[in-house]
PDB file of C-alpha atoms in Angstrom:
ATOM      1  CA  LYS A   1      15.650  44.360   4.175  1.00  0.00           C
ATOM      2  CA  LYS A   2      17.447  41.085   3.654  1.00  0.00           C
ATOM      3  CA  LYS A   3      20.869  39.903   4.623  1.00  0.00           C
ATOM      4  CA  CYS A   4      21.968  36.550   3.235  1.00  0.00           C
ATOM      5  CA  MET A   5      24.285  34.529   5.425  1.00  0.00           C
ATOM      6  CA  GLU A   6      27.241  32.869   3.770  1.00  0.00           C
ATOM      7  CA  SER A   7      27.763  29.656   5.663  1.00  0.00           C
ATOM      8  CA  SER A   8      28.820  26.708   3.525  1.00  0.00           C
ATOM      9  CA  LYS A   9      28.876  24.459   6.598  1.00  0.00           C
ATOM     10  CA  ILE A  10      25.205  25.087   7.443  1.00  0.00           C
ATOM     11  CA  ILE A  11      24.120  24.856   3.807  1.00  0.00           C
ATOM     12  CA  GLU A  12      25.991  21.579   3.399  1.00  0.00           C
ATOM     13  CA  LYS A  13      24.230  20.184   6.468  1.00  0.00           C
ATOM     14  CA  LEU A  14      20.829  21.269   5.135  1.00  0.00           C
ATOM     15  CA  LYS A  15      21.392  19.157   2.018  1.00  0.00           C
ATOM     16  CA  ASN A  16      20.561  16.200   4.261  1.00  0.00           C
ATOM     17  CA  ASP A  17      16.758  15.821   4.446  1.00  0.00           C
ATOM     18  CA  LYS A  18      16.891  14.695   8.084  1.00  0.00           C
ATOM     19  CA  ASP A  19      18.679  17.898   9.059  1.00  0.00           C
ATOM     20  CA  TYR A  20      16.622  20.137   6.761  1.00  0.00           C
ATOM     21  CA  TYR A  21      13.271  18.870   8.051  1.00  0.00           C
ATOM     22  CA  GLY A  22      14.455  17.914  11.542  1.00  0.00           C
ATOM     23  CA  LYS A  23      15.601  19.676  14.700  1.00  0.00           C
ATOM     24  CA  PHE A  24      18.544  21.453  13.046  1.00  0.00           C
ATOM     25  CA  GLY A  25      16.391  22.900  10.269  1.00  0.00           C
ATOM     26  CA  SER A  26      13.779  24.105  12.763  1.00  0.00           C
ATOM     27  CA  LYS A  27      16.142  26.955  13.691  1.00  0.00           C
ATOM     28  CA  PHE A  28      15.000  28.575  10.463  1.00  0.00           C
ATOM     29  CA  LEU A  29      11.590  29.660   9.211  1.00  0.00           C
ATOM     30  CA  SER A  30      10.382  28.279   5.876  1.00  0.00           C
ATOM     31  CA  ASN A  31       7.503  28.701   3.475  1.00  0.00           C
ATOM     32  CA  SER A  32       5.618  25.790   5.063  1.00  0.00           C
ATOM     33  CA  ASP A  33       5.724  27.788   8.318  1.00  0.00           C
ATOM     34  CA  VAL A  34       4.089  30.736   6.553  1.00  0.00           C
ATOM     35  CA  LYS A  35       1.060  28.617   5.744  1.00  0.00           C
ATOM     36  CA  SER A  36       0.655  27.187   9.252  1.00  0.00           C
ATOM     37  CA  LEU A  37       1.205  30.563  10.946  1.00  0.00           C
ATOM     38  CA  ARG A  38      -1.499  32.134   8.794  1.00  0.00           C
ATOM     39  CA  ASN A  39      -4.021  29.299   8.607  1.00  0.00           C
ATOM     40  CA  ASP A  40      -3.619  27.197  11.749  1.00  0.00           C
ATOM     41  CA  ILE A  41      -1.431  28.804  14.408  1.00  0.00           C
ATOM     42  CA  LYS A  42      -1.565  25.717  16.630  1.00  0.00           C
ATOM     43  CA  SER A  43      -0.084  23.510  13.899  1.00  0.00           C
ATOM     44  CA  PHE A  44       3.125  25.568  13.714  1.00  0.00           C
ATOM     45  CA  ARG A  45       6.192  23.289  13.776  1.00  0.00           C
ATOM     46  CA  LYS A  46       4.075  20.169  14.301  1.00  0.00           C
ATOM     47  CA  PRO A  47       5.229  17.177  12.218  1.00  0.00           C
ATOM     48  CA  MET A  48       3.232  16.997   9.001  1.00  0.00           C
ATOM     49  CA  ARG A  49       1.177  13.837   8.570  1.00  0.00           C
ATOM     50  CA  LEU A  50       2.156  12.019   5.395  1.00  0.00           C
ATOM     51  CA  ASN A  51      -0.469  11.447   2.714  1.00  0.00           C
ATOM     52  CA  GLU A  52      -0.684  10.385  -0.922  1.00  0.00           C
ATOM     53  CA  ALA A  53      -0.180  13.913  -2.309  1.00  0.00           C
ATOM     54  CA  LEU A  54       2.980  14.535  -0.241  1.00  0.00           C
ATOM     55  CA  GLU A  55       4.539  11.140  -0.926  1.00  0.00           C
ATOM     56  CA  SER A  56       3.665  11.260  -4.631  1.00  0.00           C
ATOM     57  CA  GLY A  57       5.303  14.666  -4.884  1.00  0.00           C
ATOM     58  CA  ARG A  58       8.402  13.439  -3.053  1.00  0.00           C
ATOM     59  CA  TYR A  59       8.711  10.407  -5.323  1.00  0.00           C
ATOM     60  CA  PHE A  60       8.280  12.532  -8.453  1.00  0.00           C
ATOM     61  CA  HIS A  61      11.028  14.906  -7.287  1.00  0.00           C
ATOM     62  CA  GLN A  62      13.377  12.018  -6.630  1.00  0.00           C
ATOM     63  CA  LEU A  63      12.693  10.469 -10.036  1.00  0.00           C
ATOM     64  CA  LEU A  64      13.463  13.757 -11.768  1.00  0.00           C
ATOM     65  CA  LEU A  65      16.198  15.162  -9.549  1.00  0.00           C
ATOM     66  CA  GLU A  66      17.680  12.408  -7.357  1.00  0.00           C
ATOM     67  CA  GLU A  67      17.422   9.204  -9.350  1.00  0.00           C
ATOM     68  CA  GLU A  68      19.612   7.180  -6.976  1.00  0.00           C
ATOM     69  CA  LYS A  69      17.282   7.906  -4.054  1.00  0.00           C
ATOM     70  CA  SER A  70      14.225   6.941  -6.103  1.00  0.00           C
ATOM     71  CA  LYS A  71      15.510   3.368  -6.468  1.00  0.00           C
ATOM     72  CA  ASN A  72      14.873   2.754  -2.773  1.00  0.00           C
ATOM     73  CA  PHE A  73      11.592   4.658  -2.483  1.00  0.00           C
ATOM     74  CA  PRO A  74       9.212   2.778  -0.157  1.00  0.00           C
ATOM     75  CA  MET A  75       6.034   1.268  -1.625  1.00  0.00           C
ATOM     76  CA  VAL A  76       3.895  -1.757  -0.926  1.00  0.00           C
ATOM     77  CA  GLU A  77       1.985  -4.132  -3.197  1.00  0.00           C
ATOM     78  CA  ALA A  78      -1.520  -3.800  -1.779  1.00  0.00           C
ATOM     79  CA  LYS A  79      -4.990  -3.245  -3.197  1.00  0.00           C
ATOM     80  CA  THR A  80      -6.231  -0.956  -0.421  1.00  0.00           C
ATOM     81  CA  ARG A  81      -4.968   0.746   2.728  1.00  0.00           C
ATOM     82  CA  ASN A  82      -7.276  -1.458   4.752  1.00  0.00           C
ATOM     83  CA  SER A  83      -5.675  -4.621   3.412  1.00  0.00           C
ATOM     84  CA  LYS A  84      -3.606  -6.986   5.509  1.00  0.00           C
ATOM     85  CA  GLU A  85      -0.519  -6.401   3.315  1.00  0.00           C
ATOM     86  CA  TYR A  86      -0.679  -2.651   3.777  1.00  0.00           C
ATOM     87  CA  LYS A  87      -1.180  -2.730   7.542  1.00  0.00           C
ATOM     88  CA  GLU A  88       1.601  -5.301   8.006  1.00  0.00           C
ATOM     89  CA  TYR A  89       4.012  -3.113   6.017  1.00  0.00           C
ATOM     90  CA  LEU A  90       3.272  -0.103   8.238  1.00  0.00           C
ATOM     91  CA  GLU A  91       3.789  -2.151  11.379  1.00  0.00           C
ATOM     92  CA  GLU A  92       6.965  -3.885  10.221  1.00  0.00           C
ATOM     93  CA  ASN A  93       8.591  -0.685   8.967  1.00  0.00           C
ATOM     94  CA  LYS A  94       7.253   1.545  11.763  1.00  0.00           C
ATOM     95  CA  VAL A  95       5.835   4.144   9.359  1.00  0.00           C
ATOM     96  CA  GLU A  96       2.439   5.837   9.302  1.00  0.00           C
ATOM     97  CA  PHE A  97       1.961   5.988   5.533  1.00  0.00           C
ATOM     98  CA  VAL A  98       3.355   4.490   2.320  1.00  0.00           C
ATOM     99  CA  LEU A  99       2.387   4.647  -1.343  1.00  0.00           C
ATOM    100  CA  LYS A 100       0.769   1.591  -2.852  1.00  0.00           C
ATOM    101  CA  THR A 101       2.740   0.225  -5.791  1.00  0.00           C
ATOM    102  CA  ASN A 102       0.088   1.215  -8.342  1.00  0.00           C
ATOM    103  CA  GLU A 103       0.157   4.801  -7.022  1.00  0.00           C
ATOM    104  CA  ALA A 104       3.937   4.946  -7.226  1.00  0.00           C
ATOM    105  CA  MET A 105       3.957   3.474 -10.752  1.00  0.00           C
ATOM    106  CA  ALA A 106       1.464   6.126 -11.905  1.00  0.00           C
ATOM    107  CA  ILE A 107       3.948   8.778 -10.762  1.00  0.00           C
ATOM    108  CA  LYS A 108       6.844   6.955 -12.424  1.00  0.00           C
ATOM    109  CA  ASP A 109       4.872   6.936 -15.683  1.00  0.00           C
ATOM    110  CA  ILE A 110       4.762  10.755 -15.562  1.00  0.00           C
ATOM    111  CA  ALA A 111       8.496  11.056 -14.874  1.00  0.00           C
ATOM    112  CA  ASP A 112       9.313   8.539 -17.626  1.00  0.00           C
ATOM    113  CA  TRP A 113       7.157  10.526 -20.059  1.00  0.00           C
ATOM    114  CA  VAL A 114       8.920  13.774 -19.146  1.00  0.00           C
ATOM    115  CA  MET A 115      12.324  12.196 -19.758  1.00  0.00           C
ATOM    116  CA  SER A 116      11.459  10.357 -22.994  1.00  0.00           C
ATOM    117  CA  ASP A 117       8.677  12.260 -24.781  1.00  0.00           C
ATOM    118  CA  LYS A 118       9.887  13.589 -28.151  1.00  0.00           C
ATOM    119  CA  THR A 119       8.063  16.918 -28.211  1.00  0.00           C
ATOM    120  CA  GLU A 120       8.844  20.534 -27.387  1.00  0.00           C
ATOM    121  CA  CYS A 121       6.441  20.198 -24.446  1.00  0.00           C
ATOM    122  CA  THR A 122       9.001  18.186 -22.480  1.00  0.00           C
ATOM    123  CA  GLN A 123      12.224  19.026 -24.293  1.00  0.00           C
ATOM    124  CA  PHE A 124      12.436  22.370 -22.512  1.00  0.00           C
ATOM    125  CA  ILE A 125      12.260  20.552 -19.152  1.00  0.00           C
ATOM    126  CA  ARG A 126      15.049  18.169 -20.155  1.00  0.00           C
ATOM    127  CA  ASP A 127      17.141  21.119 -21.349  1.00  0.00           C
ATOM    128  CA  LEU A 128      16.802  22.701 -17.894  1.00  0.00           C
ATOM    129  CA  LEU A 129      17.597  19.429 -16.114  1.00  0.00           C
ATOM    130  CA  ASN A 130      20.540  18.490 -18.312  1.00  0.00           C
ATOM    131  CA  ASN A 131      22.305  21.845 -18.157  1.00  0.00           C
ATOM    132  CA  PRO A 132      25.844  20.963 -16.978  1.00  0.00           C
ATOM    133  CA  GLU A 133      25.786  23.993 -14.649  1.00  0.00           C
ATOM    134  CA  ALA A 134      22.490  22.996 -13.023  1.00  0.00           C
ATOM    135  CA  LEU A 135      22.310  22.500  -9.238  1.00  0.00           C
ATOM    136  CA  ARG A 136      19.706  20.118  -7.837  1.00  0.00           C
ATOM    137  CA  GLU A 137      18.077  20.261  -4.398  1.00  0.00           C
ATOM    138  CA  GLN A 138      20.215  23.260  -3.449  1.00  0.00           C
ATOM    139  CA  PRO A 139      19.478  24.718   0.024  1.00  0.00           C
ATOM    140  CA  THR A 140      20.160  28.248   1.194  1.00  0.00           C
ATOM    141  CA  ILE A 141      19.739  30.314   4.359  1.00  0.00           C
ATOM    142  CA  CYS A 142      18.989  34.000   4.584  1.00  0.00           C
ATOM    143  CA  GLU A 143      18.097  36.722   7.051  1.00  0.00           C
ATOM    144  CA  LEU A 144      14.943  38.412   5.805  1.00  0.00           C
ATOM    145  CA  HIS A 145      12.615  40.808   7.657  1.00  0.00           C
ATOM    146  CA  GLY A 146      14.596  40.248  10.848  1.00  0.00           C
ATOM    147  CA  HIS A 147      14.300  36.438  10.832  1.00  0.00           C
ATOM    148  CA  ASN A 148      16.415  33.532   9.613  1.00  0.00           C
ATOM    149  CA  TRP A 149      14.903  31.585   6.741  1.00  0.00           C
ATOM    150  CA  LYS A 150      15.758  28.397   4.884  1.00  0.00           C
ATOM    151  CA  GLY A 151      14.800  27.176   1.444  1.00  0.00           C
ATOM    152  CA  LYS A 152      15.704  24.321  -0.857  1.00  0.00           C
ATOM    153  CA  ALA A 153      15.519  24.943  -4.603  1.00  0.00           C
ATOM    154  CA  ASP A 154      14.489  21.949  -6.722  1.00  0.00           C
ATOM    155  CA  LEU A 155      16.677  23.136  -9.585  1.00  0.00           C
ATOM    156  CA  ILE A 156      18.925  26.133 -10.216  1.00  0.00           C
ATOM    157  CA  THR A 157      19.751  26.393 -13.889  1.00  0.00           C
ATOM    158  CA  THR A 158      19.873  28.869 -16.774  1.00  0.00           C
ATOM    159  CA  ASP A 159      16.876  29.653 -18.967  1.00  0.00           C
ATOM    160  CA  GLU A 160      16.715  30.348 -22.692  1.00  0.00           C
ATOM    161  CA  THR A 161      18.068  33.881 -22.106  1.00  0.00           C
ATOM    162  CA  GLY A 162      21.111  32.584 -20.220  1.00  0.00           C
ATOM    163  CA  GLN A 163      19.913  33.977 -16.875  1.00  0.00           C
ATOM    164  CA  TYR A 164      19.973  31.880 -13.720  1.00  0.00           C
ATOM    165  CA  VAL A 165      16.528  30.776 -12.604  1.00  0.00           C
ATOM    166  CA  ILE A 166      15.010  28.614  -9.862  1.00  0.00           C
ATOM    167  CA  ILE A 167      12.675  25.908 -11.156  1.00  0.00           C
ATOM    168  CA  ASP A 168      10.145  24.402  -8.767  1.00  0.00           C
ATOM    169  CA  PHE A 169       8.420  21.223  -9.974  1.00  0.00           C
ATOM    170  CA  LYS A 170       4.898  20.415  -8.834  1.00  0.00           C
ATOM    171  CA  THR A 171       2.354  17.771  -9.771  1.00  0.00           C
ATOM    172  CA  THR A 172      -1.359  18.463  -9.606  1.00  0.00           C
ATOM    173  CA  SER A 173      -4.497  16.330  -9.851  1.00  0.00           C
ATOM    174  CA  GLY A 174      -6.193  19.139 -11.788  1.00  0.00           C
ATOM    175  CA  ASN A 175      -5.350  20.868 -15.046  1.00  0.00           C
ATOM    176  CA  PRO A 176      -2.246  22.985 -14.405  1.00  0.00           C
ATOM    177  CA  SER A 177      -3.299  25.574 -16.994  1.00  0.00           C
ATOM    178  CA  ASP A 178      -6.285  26.399 -14.755  1.00  0.00           C
ATOM    179  CA  PHE A 179      -3.945  27.802 -12.095  1.00  0.00           C
ATOM    180  CA  ASN A 180      -4.249  31.534 -11.455  1.00  0.00           C
ATOM    181  CA  LYS A 181      -2.963  33.974  -8.848  1.00  0.00           C
ATOM    182  CA  TRP A 182      -5.731  32.982  -6.416  1.00  0.00           C
ATOM    183  CA  THR A 183      -4.877  29.276  -6.776  1.00  0.00           C
ATOM    184  CA  LEU A 184      -1.234  30.100  -6.074  1.00  0.00           C
ATOM    185  CA  ASP A 185      -2.371  32.039  -3.020  1.00  0.00           C
ATOM    186  CA  SER A 186      -4.546  29.223  -1.649  1.00  0.00           C
ATOM    187  CA  PHE A 187      -1.637  26.759  -1.848  1.00  0.00           C
ATOM    188  CA  GLY A 188       0.906  29.206  -0.433  1.00  0.00           C
ATOM    189  CA  TYR A 189       2.885  29.202  -3.666  1.00  0.00           C
ATOM    190  CA  ASN A 190       3.011  32.990  -3.973  1.00  0.00           C
ATOM    191  CA  SER A 191       4.852  33.292  -0.650  1.00  0.00           C
ATOM    192  CA  GLN A 192       7.220  30.539  -1.782  1.00  0.00           C
ATOM    193  CA  ALA A 193       7.970  32.438  -4.996  1.00  0.00           C
ATOM    194  CA  TYR A 194       8.564  35.677  -3.059  1.00  0.00           C
ATOM    195  CA  LEU A 195      10.815  34.048  -0.453  1.00  0.00           C
ATOM    196  CA  TYR A 196      12.924  32.108  -2.938  1.00  0.00           C
ATOM    197  CA  LYS A 197      13.348  35.075  -5.266  1.00  0.00           C
ATOM    198  CA  GLU A 198      14.572  37.131  -2.298  1.00  0.00           C
ATOM    199  CA  MET A 199      16.762  34.442  -0.731  1.00  0.00           C
ATOM    200  CA  TYR A 200      18.480  33.294  -3.903  1.00  0.00           C
ATOM    201  CA  GLY A 201      18.445  36.637  -5.703  1.00  0.00           C
ATOM    202  CA  MET A 202      17.280  35.216  -9.015  1.00  0.00           C
ATOM    203  CA  ASN A 203      14.107  34.656 -11.038  1.00  0.00           C
ATOM    204  CA  PHE A 204      11.687  31.902 -10.080  1.00  0.00           C
ATOM    205  CA  LYS A 205       9.402  29.679 -12.166  1.00  0.00           C
ATOM    206  CA  PHE A 206       6.972  26.854 -11.456  1.00  0.00           C
ATOM    207  CA  ILE A 207       6.560  23.886 -13.754  1.00  0.00           C
ATOM    208  CA  PHE A 208       3.247  22.170 -13.055  1.00  0.00           C
ATOM    209  CA  ILE A 209       2.542  18.720 -14.467  1.00  0.00           C
ATOM    210  CA  GLY A 210      -0.922  17.170 -14.385  1.00  0.00           C
ATOM    211  CA  LYS A 211      -1.200  13.687 -12.909  1.00  0.00           C
ATOM    212  CA  LYS A 212      -4.057  12.613 -15.171  1.00  0.00           C
ATOM    213  CA  PRO A 213      -2.894  10.689 -18.259  1.00  0.00           C
ATOM    214  CA  LYS A 214      -4.545  11.831 -21.491  1.00  0.00           C
ATOM    215  CA  GLU A 215      -4.527  10.572 -25.070  1.00  0.00           C
ATOM    216  CA  ASP A 216      -4.089  12.537 -28.284  1.00  0.00           C
ATOM    217  CA  SER A 217      -5.921  11.792 -31.543  1.00  0.00           C
ATOM    218  CA  LYS A 218      -3.415   9.030 -32.327  1.00  0.00           C
ATOM    219  CA  GLY A 219      -3.836   7.338 -28.945  1.00  0.00           C
ATOM    220  CA  LYS A 220      -0.486   8.488 -27.558  1.00  0.00           C
ATOM    221  CA  VAL A 221      -0.448   9.222 -23.829  1.00  0.00           C
ATOM    222  CA  TYR A 222       0.547  12.691 -22.620  1.00  0.00           C
ATOM    223  CA  TYR A 223       0.225  14.876 -19.514  1.00  0.00           C
ATOM    224  CA  ASP A 224      -0.631  18.553 -19.218  1.00  0.00           C
ATOM    225  CA  VAL A 225       2.332  20.838 -18.572  1.00  0.00           C
ATOM    226  CA  CYS A 226       2.251  24.499 -17.584  1.00  0.00           C
ATOM    227  CA  GLU A 227       5.188  26.817 -16.885  1.00  0.00           C
ATOM    228  CA  ILE A 228       4.196  29.683 -14.591  1.00  0.00           C
ATOM    229  CA  THR A 229       6.305  32.762 -13.982  1.00  0.00           C
ATOM    230  CA  PRO A 230       4.955  34.671 -10.953  1.00  0.00           C
ATOM    231  CA  SER A 231       4.027  38.255 -11.844  1.00  0.00           C
ATOM    232  CA  GLN A 232       5.023  41.206  -9.674  1.00  0.00           C
ATOM    233  CA  ASP A 233       1.433  41.276  -8.409  1.00  0.00           C
ATOM    234  CA  THR A 234       1.745  37.632  -7.308  1.00  0.00           C
ATOM    235  CA  LEU A 235       5.115  38.302  -5.674  1.00  0.00           C
ATOM    236  CA  ASP A 236       3.673  41.321  -3.835  1.00  0.00           C
ATOM    237  CA  MET A 237       0.799  39.166  -2.573  1.00  0.00           C
ATOM    238  CA  GLY A 238       3.366  36.594  -1.455  1.00  0.00           C
ATOM    239  CA  ARG A 239       5.262  39.263   0.471  1.00  0.00           C
ATOM    240  CA  THR A 240       2.010  40.280   2.170  1.00  0.00           C
ATOM    241  CA  ARG A 241       1.427  36.670   3.241  1.00  0.00           C
ATOM    242  CA  VAL A 242       4.950  36.449   4.657  1.00  0.00           C
ATOM    243  CA  MET A 243       4.458  39.639   6.678  1.00  0.00           C
ATOM    244  CA  GLU A 244       1.102  38.360   7.986  1.00  0.00           C
ATOM    245  CA  ALA A 245       2.812  35.131   9.079  1.00  0.00           C
ATOM    246  CA  LEU A 246       5.617  37.028  10.827  1.00  0.00           C
ATOM    247  CA  GLU A 247       3.060  39.111  12.705  1.00  0.00           C
ATOM    248  CA  GLN A 248       1.534  35.887  14.027  1.00  0.00           C
ATOM    249  CA  TYR A 249       4.962  34.466  14.826  1.00  0.00           C
ATOM    250  CA  GLU A 250       5.917  37.520  16.876  1.00  0.00           C
ATOM    251  CA  LYS A 251       2.607  37.458  18.711  1.00  0.00           C
ATOM    252  CA  TYR A 252       2.685  33.774  19.672  1.00  0.00           C
ATOM    253  CA  TYR A 253       6.255  32.478  19.366  1.00  0.00           C
ATOM    254  CA  GLY A 254       8.697  35.403  19.271  1.00  0.00           C
ATOM    255  CA  GLU A 255      10.979  36.456  22.127  1.00  0.00           C
ATOM    256  CA  GLY A 256       8.464  39.082  23.181  1.00  0.00           C
ATOM    257  CA  ALA A 257       5.359  36.937  22.595  1.00  0.00           C
ATOM    258  CA  THR A 258       2.209  38.510  24.024  1.00  0.00           C
ATOM    259  CA  GLU A 259      -0.314  35.748  23.365  1.00  0.00           C
ATOM    260  CA  ASP A 260      -0.661  32.109  24.465  1.00  0.00           C
ATOM    261  CA  VAL A 261      -1.255  29.885  21.454  1.00  0.00           C
ATOM    262  CA  ARG A 262      -3.296  27.485  23.601  1.00  0.00           C
ATOM    263  CA  ALA A 263      -5.829  30.230  24.248  1.00  0.00           C
ATOM    264  CA  SER A 264      -6.214  31.231  20.605  1.00  0.00           C
ATOM    265  CA  TYR A 265      -9.528  30.649  18.832  1.00  0.00           C
ATOM    266  CA  THR A 266     -11.215  31.779  15.645  1.00  0.00           C
ATOM    267  CA  LYS A 267     -13.934  34.444  15.381  1.00  0.00           C
ATOM    268  CA  LYS A 268     -15.873  34.953  12.152  1.00  0.00           C
ATOM    269  CA  VAL A 269     -18.847  36.808  10.764  1.00  0.00           C
ATOM    270  CA  ILE A 270     -20.117  34.923   7.718  1.00  0.00           C
TER     271      ILE A 270
END
């Protein structure tokens, strides 16, 4: 059973990234916790190390959804991460990772294409983004399966049928049309779809965009786009993953925890 908590004050606070991802937000479970609880119990609630995939995704989201923020996105003009320029930037700005300018510009090229391409392939994305009723980066909190959860929807808008829908944007280095229910499972996207559909009480869709630029027969650059609506089978698998994660949480971190996470180890027969 679920019980959504109406608290505009908490939701407003969670709109701030520092609160959402920081100490305040850690009062709530999230989909990223599902993955760590299932796959690496000792990594639960540990700060995630930044990398190119995470920072590229963050920059792409800002370009599409929070344009003002994207203007100040950190990047450094450097050929490699072993270069003097790169290492000096990390030291001066006290950060552990930053995108190189060429990496950031490759992501900006994708966002620019989405917003300017004159085909049906991208027009449907712009229609979703430009809906005057659309909400961007909208957080929520909810009690589900006896625990408090948080989520932040990239975009809440209406689809072609007029129904409200959550849109989650993702970039991928592969071909997005190759995604299947097992790919969604390996990335923890099925549990995300299940949680968000439950928390927000509306339909959920992914829009995957390939990072690799391609050319058509006329030499025009394009990127692969795939809209994925999770099936009931995928949502059921996501629910199973959430319940598996909660079982681990109760065992190692809950009020009545029976196991010491430091003593945990993996046993396999392969």
